[in-house]
Amino acid sequence: MGLRSNIKPMDFSLEKYENIFLGAPVWAGKTPPAINAYLKKASFKDKKVWLFLTKGDEKVPQQVIDSIAKRIEKKGGKVVDSLSITTKWEPKTNIPIAAEEVQQPVHDWLTQGGVLEDGPT
C-alpha cells in the first residue's frame, strides 16, 4: 500500500559493509510500513543486497521482490538474490515455523550465492 511508519533514527551506517542482508515480512502481498520507511532512509550505494522475505502462503512474492529491488537500485544498490520462506503460521495455535525448517534452505541459498563456503549449517 506504500504506507510508511515512523522508525527510530538509524544509529548505524552501512558504509563499511559490502553485502547487506535485508529481511522483511510480506503483509497482504505488500511491504510493511516500517520496511518502506527504512528503504526511504537507507543508502545502498555500491551495496550488494540479499533479500530474505517471510510470507504466509506458498506463492513467490515477486511483486514485493521487484518493488524492494527497484527502490534499492534507485539508491545505488543491487539485489543479488532473494529467498522467501513460508512461515506456515497457524493463528489458532500460535506456533511459528520451527528453526530447523528454515536453516537448511537459508544455508543452501547463501552457499549457492557464494556468500558462504559449503559446510555445516
Coordinates of C-alpha atoms in Angstrom, one line a residue:
M1 CA 0.0 0.0 0.0
G2 CA 3.1 2.2 0.1
L3 CA 2.5 3.4 3.6
R4 CA 5.4 4.4 5.9
S5 CA 5.6 4.3 9.6
N6 CA 7.9 6.2 12.0
I7 CA 11.0 4.3 12.8
K8 CA 13.8 5.2 15.3
P9 CA 16.7 7.1 13.8
M10 CA 19.3 4.8 12.3
D11 CA 22.3 4.9 14.6
F12 CA 24.5 2.9 12.3
S13 CA 25.9 3.2 8.8
L14 CA 26.0 0.7 6.0
E15 CA 29.1 2.3 4.6
K16 CA 31.6 -0.2 5.8
Y17 CA 29.6 -3.2 4.5
E18 CA 29.7 -4.7 1.0
N19 CA 26.9 -7.2 1.5
I20 CA 23.7 -6.2 3.1
F21 CA 21.1 -8.8 4.3
L22 CA 17.7 -7.3 4.4
G23 CA 14.9 -9.3 6.0
A24 CA 11.2 -8.4 5.8
P25 CA 7.8 -9.9 6.2
V26 CA 5.2 -9.8 3.4
W27 CA 1.9 -8.3 4.5
A28 CA -1.1 -8.9 2.3
G29 CA 1.3 -9.0 -0.7
K30 CA 3.0 -5.7 0.2
T31 CA 6.0 -4.5 2.1
P32 CA 5.2 -3.4 5.7
P33 CA 5.3 0.3 6.6
A34 CA 8.5 0.0 8.7
I35 CA 10.4 -1.5 5.7
N36 CA 9.0 1.2 3.4
A37 CA 10.4 3.8 5.9
Y38 CA 13.7 2.0 6.1
L39 CA 14.1 1.8 2.3
K40 CA 13.3 5.5 2.1
K41 CA 16.1 6.5 4.6
A42 CA 18.9 4.0 4.0
S43 CA 21.7 4.4 1.4
F44 CA 22.5 1.3 -0.6
K45 CA 25.2 3.0 -2.8
D46 CA 27.6 0.3 -4.1
K47 CA 26.0 -2.4 -1.9
K48 CA 25.0 -6.0 -2.8
V49 CA 21.7 -6.7 -1.1
W50 CA 20.5 -10.2 -0.3
L51 CA 16.7 -10.1 0.3
F52 CA 15.1 -12.5 2.7
L53 CA 11.3 -12.5 2.9
T54 CA 8.8 -14.3 5.1
K55 CA 5.3 -14.9 4.0
G56 CA 2.1 -16.8 4.9
D57 CA 1.4 -18.6 1.7
E58 CA 3.2 -20.7 -0.9
K59 CA 3.3 -18.0 -3.7
V60 CA 6.6 -16.3 -4.5
P61 CA 6.0 -12.6 -3.6
Q62 CA 7.5 -11.4 -6.9
Q63 CA 5.8 -8.0 -6.8
V64 CA 7.3 -7.4 -3.3
I65 CA 10.8 -8.5 -4.5
D66 CA 10.5 -6.3 -7.6
S67 CA 9.3 -3.3 -5.6
I68 CA 12.1 -3.6 -3.0
A69 CA 14.7 -4.2 -5.7
K70 CA 13.6 -1.1 -7.6
R71 CA 13.9 1.1 -4.5
I72 CA 17.3 -0.4 -3.6
E73 CA 18.6 0.1 -7.2
K74 CA 17.3 3.7 -7.2
K75 CA 19.6 4.3 -4.2
G76 CA 22.6 2.8 -5.9
G77 CA 22.5 -0.8 -4.7
K78 CA 21.9 -4.1 -6.4
V79 CA 19.7 -7.0 -5.2
V80 CA 21.9 -10.0 -5.8
D81 CA 19.3 -12.7 -4.9
S82 CA 16.2 -13.2 -2.8
L83 CA 14.7 -16.0 -0.8
S84 CA 11.2 -16.3 0.5
I85 CA 10.2 -18.7 3.3
T86 CA 6.6 -19.7 4.0
T87 CA 6.1 -19.3 7.7
K88 CA 3.2 -21.8 7.9
W89 CA 2.0 -20.0 11.0
E90 CA -1.3 -21.2 12.4
P91 CA -3.2 -18.4 14.2
K92 CA -5.3 -20.8 16.3
T93 CA -2.2 -22.5 17.9
N94 CA 0.2 -19.5 17.6
I95 CA 3.1 -21.9 16.8
P96 CA 5.7 -20.4 14.5
I97 CA 7.7 -22.3 11.9
A98 CA 10.5 -24.4 13.5
A99 CA 14.0 -23.1 13.1
E100 CA 15.1 -26.5 11.6
E101 CA 12.7 -25.9 8.7
V102 CA 14.4 -22.7 7.8
Q103 CA 18.1 -23.4 8.5
Q104 CA 18.8 -25.7 5.5
P105 CA 17.0 -23.6 2.9
V106 CA 18.8 -20.4 4.1
H107 CA 22.2 -22.2 4.2
D108 CA 21.7 -23.6 0.7
W109 CA 20.7 -20.1 -0.6
L110 CA 23.7 -18.5 0.9
T111 CA 26.1 -21.3 -0.3
Q112 CA 24.7 -21.3 -3.8
G113 CA 25.1 -17.5 -3.9
G114 CA 28.7 -17.7 -2.9
V115 CA 28.2 -15.9 0.4
L116 CA 29.1 -19.0 2.5
E117 CA 31.5 -21.7 1.7
D118 CA 29.8 -25.1 1.7
G119 CA 30.0 -26.6 5.2
P120 CA 27.8 -27.5 8.2
T121 CA 24.8 -25.4 8.9

